[in-house]
XYZ file of C-alpha atoms in Angstrom:
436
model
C 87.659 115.351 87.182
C 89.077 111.969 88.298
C 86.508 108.778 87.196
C 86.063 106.521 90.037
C 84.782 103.267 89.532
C 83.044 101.234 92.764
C 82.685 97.519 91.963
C 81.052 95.959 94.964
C 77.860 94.295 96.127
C 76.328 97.701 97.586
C 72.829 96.663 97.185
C 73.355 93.189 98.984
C 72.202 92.505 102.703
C 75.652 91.238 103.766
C 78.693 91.957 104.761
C 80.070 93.344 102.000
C 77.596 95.271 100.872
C 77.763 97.339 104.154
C 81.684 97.714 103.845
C 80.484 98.862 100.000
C 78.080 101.333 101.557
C 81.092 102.684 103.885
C 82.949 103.131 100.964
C 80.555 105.209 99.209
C 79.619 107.119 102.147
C 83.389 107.985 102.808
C 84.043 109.144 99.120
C 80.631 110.714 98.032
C 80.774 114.494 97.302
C 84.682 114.958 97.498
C 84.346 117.487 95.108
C 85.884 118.989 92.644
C 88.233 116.151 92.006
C 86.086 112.742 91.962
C 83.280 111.488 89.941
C 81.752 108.132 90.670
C 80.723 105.338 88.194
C 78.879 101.914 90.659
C 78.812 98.527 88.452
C 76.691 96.658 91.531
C 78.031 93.379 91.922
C 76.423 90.241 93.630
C 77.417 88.332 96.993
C 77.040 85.118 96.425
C 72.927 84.179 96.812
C 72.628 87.335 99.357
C 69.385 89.469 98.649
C 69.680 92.826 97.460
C 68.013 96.007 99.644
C 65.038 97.392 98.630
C 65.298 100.407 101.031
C 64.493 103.786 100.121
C 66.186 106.447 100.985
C 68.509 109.407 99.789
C 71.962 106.942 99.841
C 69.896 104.470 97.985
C 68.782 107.234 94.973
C 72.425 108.165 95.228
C 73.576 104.731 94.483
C 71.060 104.290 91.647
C 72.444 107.292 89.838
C 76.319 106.392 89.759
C 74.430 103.034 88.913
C 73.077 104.328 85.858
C 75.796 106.759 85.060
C 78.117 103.641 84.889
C 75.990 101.884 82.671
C 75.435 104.858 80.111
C 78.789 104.852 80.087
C 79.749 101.700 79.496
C 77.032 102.113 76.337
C 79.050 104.987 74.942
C 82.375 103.847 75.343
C 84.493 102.728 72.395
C 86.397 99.806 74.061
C 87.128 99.530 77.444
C 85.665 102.938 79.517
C 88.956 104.600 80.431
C 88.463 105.196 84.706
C 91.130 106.650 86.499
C 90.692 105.073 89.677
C 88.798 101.512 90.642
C 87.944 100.653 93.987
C 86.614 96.859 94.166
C 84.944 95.660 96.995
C 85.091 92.162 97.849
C 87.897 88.927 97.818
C 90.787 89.705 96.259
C 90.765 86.548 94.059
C 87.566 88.120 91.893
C 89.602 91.435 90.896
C 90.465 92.535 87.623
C 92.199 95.401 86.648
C 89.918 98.128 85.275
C 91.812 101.372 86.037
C 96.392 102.317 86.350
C 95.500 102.475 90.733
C 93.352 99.931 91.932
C 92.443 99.272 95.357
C 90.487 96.255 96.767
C 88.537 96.944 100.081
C 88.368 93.224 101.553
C 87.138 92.181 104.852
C 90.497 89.847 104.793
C 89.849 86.619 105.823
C 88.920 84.470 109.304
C 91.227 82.236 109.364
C 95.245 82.120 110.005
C 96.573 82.676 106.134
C 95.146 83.965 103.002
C 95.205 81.865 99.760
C 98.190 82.094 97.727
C 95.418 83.333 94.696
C 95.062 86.544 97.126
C 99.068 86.977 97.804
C 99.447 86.312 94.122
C 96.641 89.151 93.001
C 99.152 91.841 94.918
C 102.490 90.917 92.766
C 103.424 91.613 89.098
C 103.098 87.759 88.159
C 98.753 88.916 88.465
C 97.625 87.600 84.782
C 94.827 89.772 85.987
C 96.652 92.903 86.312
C 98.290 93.903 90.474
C 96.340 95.025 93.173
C 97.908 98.519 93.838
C 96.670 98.440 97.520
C 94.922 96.628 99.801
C 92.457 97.916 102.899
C 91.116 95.726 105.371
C 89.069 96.326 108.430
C 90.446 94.919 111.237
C 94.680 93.765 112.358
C 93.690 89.861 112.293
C 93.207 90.569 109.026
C 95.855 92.384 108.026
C 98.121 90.392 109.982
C 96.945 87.151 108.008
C 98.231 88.907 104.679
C 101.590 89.695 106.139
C 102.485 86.760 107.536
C 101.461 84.153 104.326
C 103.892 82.882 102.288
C 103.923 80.282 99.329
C 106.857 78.778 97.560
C 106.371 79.030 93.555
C 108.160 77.716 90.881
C 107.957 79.909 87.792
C 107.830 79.094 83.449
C 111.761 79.153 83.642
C 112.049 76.535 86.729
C 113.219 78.990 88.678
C 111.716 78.982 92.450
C 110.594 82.056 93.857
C 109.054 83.308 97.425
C 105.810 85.074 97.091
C 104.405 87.385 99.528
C 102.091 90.441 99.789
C 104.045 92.980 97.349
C 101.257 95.933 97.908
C 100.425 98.627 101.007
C 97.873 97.335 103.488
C 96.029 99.589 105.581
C 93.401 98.926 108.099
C 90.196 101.355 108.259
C 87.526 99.810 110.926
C 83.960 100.053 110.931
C 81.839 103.184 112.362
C 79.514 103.567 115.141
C 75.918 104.162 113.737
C 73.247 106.237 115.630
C 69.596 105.490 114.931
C 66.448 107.125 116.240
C 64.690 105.098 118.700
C 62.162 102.750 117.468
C 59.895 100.221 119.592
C 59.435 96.685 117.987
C 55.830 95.938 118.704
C 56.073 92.766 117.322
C 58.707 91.044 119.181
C 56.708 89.798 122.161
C 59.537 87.620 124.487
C 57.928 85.476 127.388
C 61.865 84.995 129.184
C 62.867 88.504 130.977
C 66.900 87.440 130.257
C 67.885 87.002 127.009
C 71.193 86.353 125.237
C 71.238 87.375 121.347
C 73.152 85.991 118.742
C 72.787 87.591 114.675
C 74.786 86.014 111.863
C 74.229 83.873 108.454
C 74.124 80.702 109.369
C 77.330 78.284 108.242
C 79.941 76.332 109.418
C 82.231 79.303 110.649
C 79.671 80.781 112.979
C 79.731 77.684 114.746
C 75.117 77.624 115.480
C 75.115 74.428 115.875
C 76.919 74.301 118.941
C 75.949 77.828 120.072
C 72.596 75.996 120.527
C 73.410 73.054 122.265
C 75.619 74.119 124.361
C 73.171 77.359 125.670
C 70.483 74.628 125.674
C 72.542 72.523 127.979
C 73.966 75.352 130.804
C 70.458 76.551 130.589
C 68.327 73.416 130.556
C 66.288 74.242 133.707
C 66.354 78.179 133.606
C 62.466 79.365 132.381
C 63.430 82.658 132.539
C 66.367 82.614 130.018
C 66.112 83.016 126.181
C 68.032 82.574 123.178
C 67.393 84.934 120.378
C 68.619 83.857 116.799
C 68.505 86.666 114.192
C 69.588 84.167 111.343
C 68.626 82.770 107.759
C 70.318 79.968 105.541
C 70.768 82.224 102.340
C 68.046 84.398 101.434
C 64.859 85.677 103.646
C 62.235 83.673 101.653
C 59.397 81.692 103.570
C 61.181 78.220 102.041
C 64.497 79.362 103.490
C 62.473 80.171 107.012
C 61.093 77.026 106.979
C 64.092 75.025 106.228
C 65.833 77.458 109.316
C 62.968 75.996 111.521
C 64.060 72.382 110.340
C 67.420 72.916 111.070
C 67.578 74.184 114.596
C 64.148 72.166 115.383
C 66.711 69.061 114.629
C 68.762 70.155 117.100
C 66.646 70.733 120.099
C 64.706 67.408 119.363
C 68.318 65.950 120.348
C 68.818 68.261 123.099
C 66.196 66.766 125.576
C 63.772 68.195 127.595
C 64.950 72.412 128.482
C 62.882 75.392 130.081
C 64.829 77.610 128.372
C 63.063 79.635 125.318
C 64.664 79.495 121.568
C 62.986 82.624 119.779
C 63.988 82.759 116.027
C 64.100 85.732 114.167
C 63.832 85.480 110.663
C 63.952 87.794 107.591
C 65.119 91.134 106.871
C 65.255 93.813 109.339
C 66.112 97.057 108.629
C 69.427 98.704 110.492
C 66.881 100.549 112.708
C 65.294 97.652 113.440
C 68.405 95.343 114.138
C 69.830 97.969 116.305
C 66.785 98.262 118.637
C 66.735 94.850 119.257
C 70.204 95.604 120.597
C 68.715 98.124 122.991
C 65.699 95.504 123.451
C 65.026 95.961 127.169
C 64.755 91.875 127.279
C 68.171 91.423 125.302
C 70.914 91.222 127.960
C 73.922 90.200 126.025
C 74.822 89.427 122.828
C 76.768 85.598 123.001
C 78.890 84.109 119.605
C 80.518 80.791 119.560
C 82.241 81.891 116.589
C 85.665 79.700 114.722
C 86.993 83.249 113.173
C 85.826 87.161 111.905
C 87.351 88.934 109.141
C 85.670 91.661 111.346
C 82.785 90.849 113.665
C 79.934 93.857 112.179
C 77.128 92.288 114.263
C 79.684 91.793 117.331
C 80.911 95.267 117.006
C 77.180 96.839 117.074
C 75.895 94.702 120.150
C 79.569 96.268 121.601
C 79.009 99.818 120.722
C 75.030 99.230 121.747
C 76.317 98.740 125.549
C 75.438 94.700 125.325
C 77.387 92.754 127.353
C 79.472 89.985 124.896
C 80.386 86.510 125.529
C 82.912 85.604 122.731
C 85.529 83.428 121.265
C 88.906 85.359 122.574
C 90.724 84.773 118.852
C 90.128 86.732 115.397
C 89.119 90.427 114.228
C 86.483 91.551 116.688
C 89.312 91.470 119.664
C 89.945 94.414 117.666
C 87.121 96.539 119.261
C 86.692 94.556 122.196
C 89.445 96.216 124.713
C 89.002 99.971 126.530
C 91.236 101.132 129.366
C 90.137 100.016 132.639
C 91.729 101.891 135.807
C 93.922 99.446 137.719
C 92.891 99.021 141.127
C 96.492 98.743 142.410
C 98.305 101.894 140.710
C 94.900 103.782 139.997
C 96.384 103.896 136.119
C 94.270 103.012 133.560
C 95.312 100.023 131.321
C 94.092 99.034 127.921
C 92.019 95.707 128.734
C 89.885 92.882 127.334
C 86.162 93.767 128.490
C 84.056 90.886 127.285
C 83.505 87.301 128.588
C 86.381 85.451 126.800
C 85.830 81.663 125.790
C 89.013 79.666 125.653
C 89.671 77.870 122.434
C 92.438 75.816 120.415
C 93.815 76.714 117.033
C 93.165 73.503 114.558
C 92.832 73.044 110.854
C 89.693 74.162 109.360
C 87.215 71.683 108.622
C 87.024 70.261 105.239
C 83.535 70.716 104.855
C 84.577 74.498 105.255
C 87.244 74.340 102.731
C 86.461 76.769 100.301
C 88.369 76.975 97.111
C 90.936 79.718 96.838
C 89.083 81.814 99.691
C 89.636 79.206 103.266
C 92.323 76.919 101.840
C 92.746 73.773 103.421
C 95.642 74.333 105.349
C 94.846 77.139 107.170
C 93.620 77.287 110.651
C 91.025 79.291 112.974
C 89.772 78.916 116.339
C 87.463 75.820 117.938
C 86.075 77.509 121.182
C 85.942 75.100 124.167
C 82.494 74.079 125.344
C 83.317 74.095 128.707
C 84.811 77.722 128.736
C 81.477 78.740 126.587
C 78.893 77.331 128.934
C 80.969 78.775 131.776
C 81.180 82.483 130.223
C 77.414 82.587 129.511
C 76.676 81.450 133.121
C 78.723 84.114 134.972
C 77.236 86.886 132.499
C 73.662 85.573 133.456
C 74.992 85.284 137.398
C 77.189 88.833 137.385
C 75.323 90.476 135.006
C 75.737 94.051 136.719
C 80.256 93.604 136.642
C 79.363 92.932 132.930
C 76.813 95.185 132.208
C 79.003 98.193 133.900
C 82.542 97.098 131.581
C 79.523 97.002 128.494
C 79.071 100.582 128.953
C 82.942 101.497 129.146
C 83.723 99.686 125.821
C 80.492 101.493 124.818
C 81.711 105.081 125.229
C 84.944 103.966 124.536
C 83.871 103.259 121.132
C 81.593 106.263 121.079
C 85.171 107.843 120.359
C 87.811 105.321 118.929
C 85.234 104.475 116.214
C 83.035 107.791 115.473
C 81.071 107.566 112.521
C 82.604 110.535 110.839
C 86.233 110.265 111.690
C 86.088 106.529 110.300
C 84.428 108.012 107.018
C 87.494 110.948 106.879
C 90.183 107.733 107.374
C 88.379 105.353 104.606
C 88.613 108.449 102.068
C 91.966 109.332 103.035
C 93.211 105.344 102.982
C 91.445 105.408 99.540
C 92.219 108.688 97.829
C 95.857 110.119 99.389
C 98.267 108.743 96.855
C 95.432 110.035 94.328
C 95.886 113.746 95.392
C 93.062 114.083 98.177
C 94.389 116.272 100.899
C 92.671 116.251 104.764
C 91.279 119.601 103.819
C 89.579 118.424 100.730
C 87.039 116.114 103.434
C 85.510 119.290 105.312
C 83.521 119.543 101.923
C 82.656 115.961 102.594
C 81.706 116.473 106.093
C 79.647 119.031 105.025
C 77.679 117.129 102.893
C 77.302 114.336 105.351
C 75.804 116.874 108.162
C 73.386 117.971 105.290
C 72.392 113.995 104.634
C 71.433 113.547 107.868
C 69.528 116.579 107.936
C 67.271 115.660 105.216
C 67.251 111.296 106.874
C 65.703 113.002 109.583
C 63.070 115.472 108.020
């Protein structure tokens, strides 16, 4: 039997830790041939999940197994295949094939650390493949490149020297749940969910809805955020922040509702289906994928966005042409205008978003513009919502994503596509038990 070992912030609430979670759920139970060993890693100060459920007990047992393991080893535990979830400048050979799952990066170009992680100069040992879950991202691998110079003088080129495969995100079903406590006093509400930081670009998501909708009473703002963790300090300095920026906004009718601390996927994705939440706005600079863009998508929300970066990805289904009567693969959401400029130094982050690359400043104008004619047309929008909606219903199912990720992960390791109907299997006797 083949040892597996998953490095990767599963237990986080971030990113990461849900593209860890795919991971696991795409490779769990494809027996006979793989055994799984978890070391959990951290994301940065992200808080772990305390969910329970049959994944999580799941999780905690490859946990443990690794560490018993690890205890009994003489040396370094011998694994036969590692699978490390995360940036590409934090690996470290552990097993002769090693992929890294990365959600790629936002901006234009990749650090030359990442390019370098992929070749046989890697002091670190090579990254035998690479997955990413969206083109932007795989794009911005293929087209770096870095001049080095190596011990001998000599000068070489270096540039991704690995396979790169893209394996998106799934749709998720949930049950329907009612959130009694979210009591909204504006009938129309636009909803925006992400960590808050430079790249999602609040501060200006706020002004600017706070200036197109100054004298509207009956428009809201929802903002599912938090600076770092979901602690009462970090809620209160989240109330500082964005009460900062309304005290400079002036007098508004509009509502700002904030909605901090954790909320569980059932919860987030009935605030999608909220019948107050209309559409789902993001003045975002770049996405390595978009996860919260993708679920307001596949949710039927209409979606103002920045038309630049990964989440263009999932943002097109074919629309019949009122000329020919053909149907053509189109852009369905409300598409601010932007230009492509350096990324700010303040955002420079050291051998992740390098200095010289660049990502996408969305225009005010075209923002305040796109969120007006969603509010004013909001039954054109909500109607191309609902194509994208079943179109992902298909592109993206939940278990055909799962059946790629395994196969992305496992093929040159000897899994063959009839090896996952064991897996399937297995995953239609999961949700069997979810729902008891």
């Amino acid at each position: 039997m083949k040892k597996i070992l998953l490095e990767a912030p599963i237990l986080t609430n971030s990113g990461y830790g849900e593209h860890a979670r795919l991971v696991f759920r795409s490779i769990q139970n494809l027996a006979p041939g793989y055994d799984i060993y978890i070391n959990p890693l951290r994301w940065g100060s992200t808080s772990w999940s305390s969910d329970v459920t049959l994944e999580r007990s799941l999780i905690d047992a490859c946990i443990l197994k690794n560490a018993r393991y690890n205890k009994i080893s003489s040396g370094e535990p011998a694994y036969d295949i590692q699978i490390h979830v995360g940036i590409p400048n934090e690996f470290s050979k552990k097993a002769p094939y090693s992929i890294c799952v990365t959600a790629g990066i936002e901006t234009d170009r990749v650090s030359s650390e990442w390019i370098i992680k992929t070749t046989p100069f890697s002091k670190q040992g090579k990254i035998d493949k690479l997955i990413v879950p969206s083109m932007h991202s795989k794009q911005s691998f293929e087209s770096t490149k870095y001049t080095a110079e190596t011990a001998n003088g000599k000068t070489i080129d270096l540039k991704l020297d690995c396979p790169i495969e893209v394996v998106p995100y799934p749709v998720k079903t949930f049950e329907a749940i009612d959130l009694e406590k979210l009591s909204l006093d504006t009938e129309f509400n636009f909803l925006t969910v992400s960590m808050w930081g430079i790249r999602k670009n609040m501060e200006n998501t706020i002004k600017w809805f706070v200036d197109e909708f100054r004298n509207d009473a009956g428009v809201g703002l929802i903002i599912k955020t938090n600076l770092s963790k979901n602690s009462v300090i970090d809620r209160i300095e989240t109330i500082k922040k964005i009460e900062s920026i309304l005290s400079q906004a002036g007098n508004r009718k509009c509502k700002i509702h904030l909605l901090h601390g954790y909320m569980s996927p059932k919860e987030l994705h009935a605030l999608y289906k909220h019948p107050k939440v209309k559409a789902y706005l993001s003045a975002t600079h770049g996405e390595g994928y978009g996860l919260p863009i993708f679920e307001a998508a596949y949710s039927g929300l209409p979606v103002v966005a920045t038309d630049w970066s990964a989440h263009l990805d999932f943002l097109s289904a074919p629309i019949r042409d009122k000329k020919t009567g053909n149907k053509k693969i189109k852009k369905v959401f409300a598409r601010v205008d932007y230009t492509m400029k350096q990324i700010q130094k303040e955002a420079v982050w050291e051998n992740i978003l390098i200095e010289s690359s660049r990502w996408a400043f969305p225009k005010e104008n075209s923002f305040k513009q796109q969120i007006r004619k969603v509010y004013k047309q909001y039954g054109f929008y909500k109607k191309r919502a609902q194509t994208l909606k079943q179109h992902l219903l298909v592109t993206h199912d939940e278990q055909k994503v799962y059946d790629q990720m395994a196969m992305a992960l496992l093929s040159e390791c000897g899994l063959k596509q009839e090896s996952l109907k064991v897996h399937n299997e297995w995953s239609e006797q999961t949700s069997r038990i979810e729902k008891l």
